[in-house]
Tab-separated table of C-alpha atoms and ligand atoms in Angstrom:
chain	number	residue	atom	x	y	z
A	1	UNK	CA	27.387	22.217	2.230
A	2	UNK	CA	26.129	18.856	1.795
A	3	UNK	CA	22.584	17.940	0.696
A	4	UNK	CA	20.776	14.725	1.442
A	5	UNK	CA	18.903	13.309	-1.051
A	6	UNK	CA	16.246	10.809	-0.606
A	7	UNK	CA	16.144	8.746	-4.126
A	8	UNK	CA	12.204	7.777	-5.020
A	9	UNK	CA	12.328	6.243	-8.862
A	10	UNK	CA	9.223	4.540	-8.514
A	11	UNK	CA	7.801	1.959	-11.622
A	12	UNK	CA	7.953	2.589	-15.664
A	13	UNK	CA	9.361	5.318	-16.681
A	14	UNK	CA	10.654	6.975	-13.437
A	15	UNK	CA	14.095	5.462	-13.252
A	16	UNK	CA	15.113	6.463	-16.492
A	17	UNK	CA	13.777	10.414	-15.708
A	18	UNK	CA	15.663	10.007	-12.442
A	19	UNK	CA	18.791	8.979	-13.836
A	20	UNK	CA	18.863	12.377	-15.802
A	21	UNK	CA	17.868	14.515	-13.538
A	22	UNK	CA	20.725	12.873	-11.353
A	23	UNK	CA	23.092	13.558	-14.061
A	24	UNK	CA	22.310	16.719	-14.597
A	25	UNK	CA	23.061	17.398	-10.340
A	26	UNK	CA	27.015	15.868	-10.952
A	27	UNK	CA	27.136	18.476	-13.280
A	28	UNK	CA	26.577	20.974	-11.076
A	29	UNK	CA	28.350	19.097	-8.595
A	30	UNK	CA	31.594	18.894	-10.496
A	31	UNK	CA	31.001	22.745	-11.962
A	32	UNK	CA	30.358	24.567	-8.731
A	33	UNK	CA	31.350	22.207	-6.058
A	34	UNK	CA	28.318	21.365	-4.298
A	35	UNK	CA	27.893	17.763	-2.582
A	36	UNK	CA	24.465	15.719	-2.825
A	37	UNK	CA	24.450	12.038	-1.112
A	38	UNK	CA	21.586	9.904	-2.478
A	39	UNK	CA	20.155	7.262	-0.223
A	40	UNK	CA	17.284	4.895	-2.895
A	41	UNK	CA	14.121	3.807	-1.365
A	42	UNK	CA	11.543	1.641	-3.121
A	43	UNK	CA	7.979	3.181	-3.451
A	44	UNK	CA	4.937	2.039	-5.201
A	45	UNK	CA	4.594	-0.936	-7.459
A	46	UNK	CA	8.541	-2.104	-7.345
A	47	UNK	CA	7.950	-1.779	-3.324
A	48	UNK	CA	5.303	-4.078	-3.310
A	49	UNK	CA	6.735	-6.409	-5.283
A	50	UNK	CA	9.616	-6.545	-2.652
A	51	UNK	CA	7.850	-6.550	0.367
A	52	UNK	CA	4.033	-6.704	0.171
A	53	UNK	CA	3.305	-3.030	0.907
A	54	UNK	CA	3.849	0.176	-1.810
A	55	UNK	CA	5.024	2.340	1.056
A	56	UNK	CA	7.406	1.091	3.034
A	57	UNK	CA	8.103	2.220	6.693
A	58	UNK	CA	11.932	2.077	5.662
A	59	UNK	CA	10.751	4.659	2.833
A	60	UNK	CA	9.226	6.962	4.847
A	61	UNK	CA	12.186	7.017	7.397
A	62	UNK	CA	14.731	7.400	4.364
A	63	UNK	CA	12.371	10.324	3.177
A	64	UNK	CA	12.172	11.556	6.681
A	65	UNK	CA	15.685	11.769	7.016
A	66	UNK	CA	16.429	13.260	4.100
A	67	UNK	CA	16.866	16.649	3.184
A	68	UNK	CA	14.502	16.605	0.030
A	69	UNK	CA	12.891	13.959	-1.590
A	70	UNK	CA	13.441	12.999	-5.170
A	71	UNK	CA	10.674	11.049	-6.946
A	72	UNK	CA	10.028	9.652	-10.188
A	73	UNK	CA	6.561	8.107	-10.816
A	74	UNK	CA	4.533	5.762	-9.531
A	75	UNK	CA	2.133	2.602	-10.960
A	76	UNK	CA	1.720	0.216	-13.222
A	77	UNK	CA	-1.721	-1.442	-15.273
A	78	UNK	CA	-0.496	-4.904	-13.187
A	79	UNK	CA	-0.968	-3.686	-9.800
A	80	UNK	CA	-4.502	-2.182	-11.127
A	81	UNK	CA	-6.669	-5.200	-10.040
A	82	UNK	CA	-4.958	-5.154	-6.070
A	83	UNK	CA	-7.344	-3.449	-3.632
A	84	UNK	CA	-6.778	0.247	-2.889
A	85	UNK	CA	-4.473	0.467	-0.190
A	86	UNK	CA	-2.038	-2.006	-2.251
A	87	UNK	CA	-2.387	0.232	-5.294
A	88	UNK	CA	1.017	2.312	-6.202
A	89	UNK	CA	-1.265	5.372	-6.106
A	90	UNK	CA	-1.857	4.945	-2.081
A	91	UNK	CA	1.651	5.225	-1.949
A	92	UNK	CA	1.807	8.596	-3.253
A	93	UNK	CA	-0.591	9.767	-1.128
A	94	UNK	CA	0.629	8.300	2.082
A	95	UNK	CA	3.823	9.888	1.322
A	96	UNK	CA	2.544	13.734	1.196
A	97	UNK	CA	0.494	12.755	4.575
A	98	UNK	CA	3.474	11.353	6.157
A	99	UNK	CA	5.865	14.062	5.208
A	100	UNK	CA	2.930	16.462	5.517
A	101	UNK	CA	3.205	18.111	1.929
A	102	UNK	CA	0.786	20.600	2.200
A	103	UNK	CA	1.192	22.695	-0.513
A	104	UNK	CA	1.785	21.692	-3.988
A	105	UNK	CA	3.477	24.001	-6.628
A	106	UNK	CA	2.675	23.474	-10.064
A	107	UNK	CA	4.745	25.970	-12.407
A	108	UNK	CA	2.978	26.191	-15.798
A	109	UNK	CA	5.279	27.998	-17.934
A	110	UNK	CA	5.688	27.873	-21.990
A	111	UNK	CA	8.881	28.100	-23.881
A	112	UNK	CA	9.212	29.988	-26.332
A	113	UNK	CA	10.288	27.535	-28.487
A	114	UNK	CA	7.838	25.207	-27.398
A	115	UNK	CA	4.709	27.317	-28.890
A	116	UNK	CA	4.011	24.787	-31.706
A	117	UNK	CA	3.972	21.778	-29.626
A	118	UNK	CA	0.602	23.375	-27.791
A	119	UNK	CA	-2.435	22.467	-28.822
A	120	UNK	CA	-3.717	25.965	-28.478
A	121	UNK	CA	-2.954	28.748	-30.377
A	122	UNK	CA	0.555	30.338	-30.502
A	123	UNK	CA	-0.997	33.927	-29.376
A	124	UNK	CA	-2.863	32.025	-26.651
A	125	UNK	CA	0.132	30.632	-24.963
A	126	UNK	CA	2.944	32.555	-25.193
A	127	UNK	CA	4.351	34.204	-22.378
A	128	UNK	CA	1.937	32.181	-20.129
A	129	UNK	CA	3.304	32.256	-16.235
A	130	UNK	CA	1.145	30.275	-14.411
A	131	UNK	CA	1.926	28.807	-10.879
A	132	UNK	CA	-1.077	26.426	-9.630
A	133	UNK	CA	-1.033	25.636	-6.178
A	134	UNK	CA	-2.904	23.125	-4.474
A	135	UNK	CA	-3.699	22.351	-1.338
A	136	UNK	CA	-2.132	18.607	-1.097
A	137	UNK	CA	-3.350	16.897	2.436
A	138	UNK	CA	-6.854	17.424	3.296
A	139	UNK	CA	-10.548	17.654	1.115
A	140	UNK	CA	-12.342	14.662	-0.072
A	141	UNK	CA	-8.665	13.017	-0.810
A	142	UNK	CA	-8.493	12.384	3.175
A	143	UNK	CA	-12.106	13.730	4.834
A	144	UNK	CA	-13.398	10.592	6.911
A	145	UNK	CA	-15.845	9.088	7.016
A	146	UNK	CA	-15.485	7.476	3.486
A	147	UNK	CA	-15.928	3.937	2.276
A	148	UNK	CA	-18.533	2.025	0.500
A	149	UNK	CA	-21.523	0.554	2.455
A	150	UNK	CA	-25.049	-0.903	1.600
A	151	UNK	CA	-27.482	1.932	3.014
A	152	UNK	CA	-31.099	1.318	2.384
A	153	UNK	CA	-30.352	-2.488	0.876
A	154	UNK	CA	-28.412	-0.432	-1.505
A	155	UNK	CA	-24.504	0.114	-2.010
A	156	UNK	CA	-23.115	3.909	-1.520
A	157	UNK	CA	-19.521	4.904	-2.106
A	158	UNK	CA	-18.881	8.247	0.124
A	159	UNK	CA	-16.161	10.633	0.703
A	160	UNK	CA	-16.638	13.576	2.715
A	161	UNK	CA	-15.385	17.230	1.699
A	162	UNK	CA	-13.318	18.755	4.485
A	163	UNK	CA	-10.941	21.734	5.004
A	164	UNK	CA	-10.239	22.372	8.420
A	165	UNK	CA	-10.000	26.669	8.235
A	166	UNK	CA	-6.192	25.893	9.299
A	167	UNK	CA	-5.731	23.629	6.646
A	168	UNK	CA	-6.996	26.822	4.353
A	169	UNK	CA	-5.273	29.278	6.240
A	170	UNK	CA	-1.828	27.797	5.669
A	171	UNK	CA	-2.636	26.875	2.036
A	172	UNK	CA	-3.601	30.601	1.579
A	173	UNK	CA	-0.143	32.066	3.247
A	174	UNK	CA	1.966	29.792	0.430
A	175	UNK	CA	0.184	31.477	-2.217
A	176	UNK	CA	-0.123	35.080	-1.188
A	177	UNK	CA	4.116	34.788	-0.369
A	178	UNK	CA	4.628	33.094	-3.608
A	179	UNK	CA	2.567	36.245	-4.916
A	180	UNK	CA	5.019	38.327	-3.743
A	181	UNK	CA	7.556	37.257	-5.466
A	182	UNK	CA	5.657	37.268	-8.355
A	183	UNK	CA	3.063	39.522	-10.305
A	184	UNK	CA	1.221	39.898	-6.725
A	185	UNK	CA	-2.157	37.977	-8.449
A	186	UNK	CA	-3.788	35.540	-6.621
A	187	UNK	CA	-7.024	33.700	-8.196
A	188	UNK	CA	-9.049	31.313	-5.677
A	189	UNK	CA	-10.788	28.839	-7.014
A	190	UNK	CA	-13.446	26.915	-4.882
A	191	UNK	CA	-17.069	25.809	-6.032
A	192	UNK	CA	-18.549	28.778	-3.339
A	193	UNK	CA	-22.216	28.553	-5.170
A	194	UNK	CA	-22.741	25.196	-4.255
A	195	UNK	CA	-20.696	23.744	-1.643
A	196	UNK	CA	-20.018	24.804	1.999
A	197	UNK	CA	-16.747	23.359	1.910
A	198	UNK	CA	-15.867	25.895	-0.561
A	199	UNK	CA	-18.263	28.944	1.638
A	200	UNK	CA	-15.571	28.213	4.223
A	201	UNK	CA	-12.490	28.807	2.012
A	202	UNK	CA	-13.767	31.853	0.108
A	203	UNK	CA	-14.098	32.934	4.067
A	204	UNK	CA	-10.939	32.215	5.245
A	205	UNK	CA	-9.191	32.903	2.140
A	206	UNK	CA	-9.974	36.667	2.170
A	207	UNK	CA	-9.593	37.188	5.943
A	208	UNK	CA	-5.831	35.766	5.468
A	209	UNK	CA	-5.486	38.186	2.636
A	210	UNK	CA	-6.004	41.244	4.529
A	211	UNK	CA	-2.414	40.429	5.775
A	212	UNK	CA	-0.926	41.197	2.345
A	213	UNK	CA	-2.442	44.171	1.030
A	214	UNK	CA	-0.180	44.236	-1.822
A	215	UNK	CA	-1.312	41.770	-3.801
A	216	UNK	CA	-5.152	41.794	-5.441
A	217	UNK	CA	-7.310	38.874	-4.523
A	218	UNK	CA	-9.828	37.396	-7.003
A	219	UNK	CA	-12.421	34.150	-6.570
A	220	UNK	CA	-13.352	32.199	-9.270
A	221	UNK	CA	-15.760	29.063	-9.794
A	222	UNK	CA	-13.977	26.134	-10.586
A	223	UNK	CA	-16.171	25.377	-13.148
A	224	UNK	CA	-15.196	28.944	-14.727
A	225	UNK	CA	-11.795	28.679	-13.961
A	226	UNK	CA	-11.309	25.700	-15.633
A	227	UNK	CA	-13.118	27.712	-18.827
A	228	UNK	CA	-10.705	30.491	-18.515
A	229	UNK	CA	-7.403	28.308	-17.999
A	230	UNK	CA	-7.985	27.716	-21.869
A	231	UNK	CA	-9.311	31.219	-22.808
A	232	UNK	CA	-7.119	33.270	-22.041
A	233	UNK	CA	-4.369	31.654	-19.747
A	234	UNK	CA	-2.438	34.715	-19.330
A	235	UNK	CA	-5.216	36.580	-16.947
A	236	UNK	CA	-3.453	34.295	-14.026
A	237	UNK	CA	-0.211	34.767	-12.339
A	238	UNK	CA	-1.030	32.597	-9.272
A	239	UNK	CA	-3.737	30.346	-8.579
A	240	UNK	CA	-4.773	28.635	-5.365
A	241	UNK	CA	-6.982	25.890	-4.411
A	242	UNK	CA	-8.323	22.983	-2.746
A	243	UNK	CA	-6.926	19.294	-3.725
A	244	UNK	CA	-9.387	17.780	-5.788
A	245	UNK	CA	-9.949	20.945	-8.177
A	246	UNK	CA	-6.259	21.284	-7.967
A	247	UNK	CA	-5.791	18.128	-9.128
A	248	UNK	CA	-7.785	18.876	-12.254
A	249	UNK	CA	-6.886	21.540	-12.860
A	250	UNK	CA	-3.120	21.184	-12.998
A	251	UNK	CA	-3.470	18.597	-15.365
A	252	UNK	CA	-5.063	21.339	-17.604
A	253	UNK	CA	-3.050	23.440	-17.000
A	254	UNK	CA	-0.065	21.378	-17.839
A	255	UNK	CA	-1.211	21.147	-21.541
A	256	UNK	CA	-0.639	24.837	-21.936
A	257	UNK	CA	2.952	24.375	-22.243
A	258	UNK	CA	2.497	21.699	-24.977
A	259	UNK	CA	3.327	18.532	-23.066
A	260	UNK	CA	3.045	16.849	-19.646
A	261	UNK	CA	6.794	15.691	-20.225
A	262	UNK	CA	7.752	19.868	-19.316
A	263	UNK	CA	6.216	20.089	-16.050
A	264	UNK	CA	7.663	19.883	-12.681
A	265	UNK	CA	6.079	20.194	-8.950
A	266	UNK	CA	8.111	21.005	-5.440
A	267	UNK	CA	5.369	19.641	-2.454
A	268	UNK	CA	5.775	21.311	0.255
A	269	UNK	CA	5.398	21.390	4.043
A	270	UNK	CA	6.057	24.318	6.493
A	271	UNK	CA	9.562	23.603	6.763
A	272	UNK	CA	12.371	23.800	3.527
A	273	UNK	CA	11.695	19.920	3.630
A	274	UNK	CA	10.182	19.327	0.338
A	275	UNK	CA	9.259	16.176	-2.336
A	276	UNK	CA	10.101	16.833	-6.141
A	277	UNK	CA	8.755	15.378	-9.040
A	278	UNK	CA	7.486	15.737	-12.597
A	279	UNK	CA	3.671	15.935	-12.833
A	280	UNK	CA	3.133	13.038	-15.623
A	281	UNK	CA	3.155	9.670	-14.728
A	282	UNK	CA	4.674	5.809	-14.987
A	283	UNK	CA	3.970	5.851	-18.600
A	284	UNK	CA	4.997	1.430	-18.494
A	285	UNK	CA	4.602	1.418	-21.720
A	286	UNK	CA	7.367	3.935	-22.698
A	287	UNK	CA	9.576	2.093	-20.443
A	288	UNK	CA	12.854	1.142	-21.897
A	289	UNK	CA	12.182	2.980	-25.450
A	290	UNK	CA	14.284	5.872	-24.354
A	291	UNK	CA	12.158	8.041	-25.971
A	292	UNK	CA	10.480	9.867	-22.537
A	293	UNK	CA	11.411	13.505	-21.678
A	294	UNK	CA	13.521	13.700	-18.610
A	295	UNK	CA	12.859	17.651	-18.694
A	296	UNK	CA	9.788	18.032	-15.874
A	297	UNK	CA	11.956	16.026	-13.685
A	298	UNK	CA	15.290	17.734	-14.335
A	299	UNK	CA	13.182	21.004	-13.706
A	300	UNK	CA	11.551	19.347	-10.547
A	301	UNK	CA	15.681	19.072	-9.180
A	302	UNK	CA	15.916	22.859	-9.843
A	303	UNK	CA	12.445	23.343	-7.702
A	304	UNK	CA	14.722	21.124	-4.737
A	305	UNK	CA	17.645	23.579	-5.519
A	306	UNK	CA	15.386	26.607	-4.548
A	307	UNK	CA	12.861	25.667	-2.344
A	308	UNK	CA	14.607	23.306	-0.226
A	309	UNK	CA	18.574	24.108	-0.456
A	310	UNK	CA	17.782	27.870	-0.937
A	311	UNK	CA	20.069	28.198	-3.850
A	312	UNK	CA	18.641	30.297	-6.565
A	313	UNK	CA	21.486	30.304	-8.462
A	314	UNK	CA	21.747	26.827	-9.385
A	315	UNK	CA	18.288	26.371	-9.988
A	316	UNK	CA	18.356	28.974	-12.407
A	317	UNK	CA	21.417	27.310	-13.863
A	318	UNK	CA	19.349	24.370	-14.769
A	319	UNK	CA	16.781	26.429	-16.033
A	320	UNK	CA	19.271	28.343	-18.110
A	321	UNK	CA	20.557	25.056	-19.268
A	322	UNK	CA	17.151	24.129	-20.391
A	323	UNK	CA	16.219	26.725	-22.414
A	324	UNK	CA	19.693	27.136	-24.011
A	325	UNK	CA	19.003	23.344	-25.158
A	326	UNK	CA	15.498	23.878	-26.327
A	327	UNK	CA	17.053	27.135	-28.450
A	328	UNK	CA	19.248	24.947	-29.828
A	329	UNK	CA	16.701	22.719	-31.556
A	330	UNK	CA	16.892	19.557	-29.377
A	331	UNK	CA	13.873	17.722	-28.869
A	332	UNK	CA	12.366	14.669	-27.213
A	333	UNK	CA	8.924	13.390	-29.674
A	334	UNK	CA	6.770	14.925	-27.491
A	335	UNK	CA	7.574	18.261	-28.113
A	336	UNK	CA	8.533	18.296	-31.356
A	337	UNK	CA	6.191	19.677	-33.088
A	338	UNK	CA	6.453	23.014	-35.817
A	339	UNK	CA	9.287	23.127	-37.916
A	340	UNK	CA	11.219	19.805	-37.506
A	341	UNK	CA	13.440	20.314	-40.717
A	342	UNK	CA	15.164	22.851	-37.912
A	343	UNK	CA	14.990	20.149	-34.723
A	344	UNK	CA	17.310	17.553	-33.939
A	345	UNK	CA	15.558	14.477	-32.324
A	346	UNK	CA	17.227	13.433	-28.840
A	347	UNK	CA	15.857	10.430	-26.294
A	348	UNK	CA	15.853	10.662	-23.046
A	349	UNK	CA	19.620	10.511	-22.054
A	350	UNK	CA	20.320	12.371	-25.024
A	351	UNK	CA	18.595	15.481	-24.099
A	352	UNK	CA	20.188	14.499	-19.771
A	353	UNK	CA	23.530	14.874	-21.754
A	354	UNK	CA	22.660	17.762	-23.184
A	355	UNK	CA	21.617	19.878	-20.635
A	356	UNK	CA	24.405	18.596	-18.190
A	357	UNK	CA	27.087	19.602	-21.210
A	358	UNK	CA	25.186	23.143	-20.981
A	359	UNK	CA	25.680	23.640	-17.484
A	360	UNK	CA	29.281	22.368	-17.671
A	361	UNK	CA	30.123	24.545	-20.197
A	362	UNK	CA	27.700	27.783	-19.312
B	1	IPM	C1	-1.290	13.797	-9.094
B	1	IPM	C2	-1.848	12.437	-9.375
B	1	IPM	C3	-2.214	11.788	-8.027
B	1	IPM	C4	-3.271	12.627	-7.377
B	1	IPM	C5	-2.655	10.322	-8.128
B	1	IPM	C6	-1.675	9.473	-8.896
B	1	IPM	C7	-2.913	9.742	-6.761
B	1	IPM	O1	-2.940	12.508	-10.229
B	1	IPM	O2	-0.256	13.906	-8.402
B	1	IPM	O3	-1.859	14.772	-9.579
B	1	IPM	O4	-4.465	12.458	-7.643
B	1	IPM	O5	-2.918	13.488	-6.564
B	2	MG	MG1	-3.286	14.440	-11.007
């Protein structure tokens, strides 16, 4: 079987994770046999700098064609000043629109041997399972109208705050079947007290939920939930929600696990066609230091393993590969934290060595 792989590196840093997380695929390639083609596209800052525009039609019909899309990160402080549909940023956004990424899957787990690197306590954070999911095409991201205009002699930026109860629906199926899978928990966050917006997916939300009467249904505030992520983080198994809180929320979430360089996200549409990538950003100025932690986005190629090529079992290599590393005391700066006289200090193709050795040798 072989895979298609649309290539996305992006600005800063996201070569350099994509070059790992490739590495760590010709591993499994040469261990088990499987065949991924890469086709590159240019997307964000790099793309405009080539041809005026950060999303390319060429990309999106490379990404179209593809398989699964594999993305680094996007942006850089010298495209900051262009107007907002030049920005890398728009980029991103037109891509989940154009591929129609609905649903956005946001794993927060903690290692183990990660539970110094957290800034919360030890007894906080272990064992936390979290999988955020956010709705990824529709609320005040995309509602028309939006813009700035003078109203009343006076300037007004708007957006409007929009789910369509489809748009919810579907959103709502992804996270009561990931629930399944899982500890059957599903939190909903919306801002229900206050917005209609929200009235509407608290609605629609529970009406899809009578479909799975296996797993237990709660609502939260987002103002609550975003209390709670930091309380006690272990109350959630899945959470759902619109894009904007999502948004927010994820980034919180992230910090359970100790660093932003761990995470890794699988967008989604209602097909196995899917976009990968780790949840940080371009970080420009860590470009080139080799010092970045390719680990989100080598866990974001696992994510494409499973939710796109259906293959548990490699994905699970990868993760196996990962922890057996992190056991092992290998460390990017981020997350090395704790006891360091026991840590060995790796950059970023270090530790894309590393875990491709594991999986060879596994
Ligand atoms: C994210 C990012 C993007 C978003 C930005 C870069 C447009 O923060 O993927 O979470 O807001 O969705
Ligand atoms: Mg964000």
């Amino acid at each position: 079987m072989m895979y298609k792989i649309a290539l996305l590196e992006g600005d800063g840093i996201g070569p350099a994770v994509i070059d790992e997380g490739v590495k760590v695929l010709n591993a499994l390639e040469k261990k088990f046999g499987y065949k991924f083609e890469y086709e590159r596209a240019l997307i964000g800052g790099c793309a405009y700098d080539d041809c005026g525009k950060p999303l390319p039609e060429s990309t999106i019909s490379i990404a179209k064609d593809a398989d699964a899309v594999y993305l680094g990160a996007v942006g850089d402080w010298k495209y900051d000043t262009l107007p907002a549909e030049l920005r890398p940023e728009k980029a991103l956004l037109g891509i989940r629109k154009a591929l129609n990424l609905f649903a956005n899957l946001r794993p927060a787990i903690v290692f183990d041997e990660l539970l110094d690197a957290s800034t919360l306590k030890p007894e906080v954070v272990k064992g936390v399972d979290i999988m955020m999911i956010r709705e990824l095409t529709g609320d005040v991201y995309f509602g028309q109208p939006r813009g700035i205009e003078t109203i009343n002699g006076e300037r007004a930026g708007f957006n409007n705050m929009i789910y369509f109860e489809k748009e919810i629906e579907r959103i709502a199926h992804v996270a009561f079947q990931t629930a399944m899978k899982r500890k059957k928990k599903v939190c909903s966050v919306d801002k229900a007290n206050v917005l209609d917006s929200s009235r509407l997916w608290r609605e629609v939300v529970t009406n899809v939920s009578n479909q799975y009467p296996d797993v237990e249904l709660s609502h939260m505030y987002v103002d609550n939930a975003a209390m709670q992520l930091i309380r006690n983080p272990k109350q959630f198994d899945v959470i759902v929600t619109g894009n904007i809180f999502g948004d927010i929320l994820s980034d919180e979430a992230s910090m359970l696990s100790g660093s932003l360089g761990m995470l890794a996200s699988a967008s989604l549409s209602n097909n196995t066609k899917g976009m990968y990538e780790p949840i940080h950003g371009s970080a420009p100025d860590l470009k080139g230091k080799n010092i970045v932690n390719p680990i989100a986005t080598i866990l974001s190629a696992a994510l494409m393993l499973r939710y796109s090529f259906g293959n548990d079992f490699a994905a699970s290599q990868i993760e196996n590969a990962v922890k057996s590393v992190l056991k092992k005391g290998y460390r990017t700066p981020d997350i090395n934290y704790g006891d360091t006289s026991k840590t060995s200090l790796v950059g970023t193709t270090g530790m894309g060595d590393l875990i491709s050795n594991e999986i060879l040798s596994l």
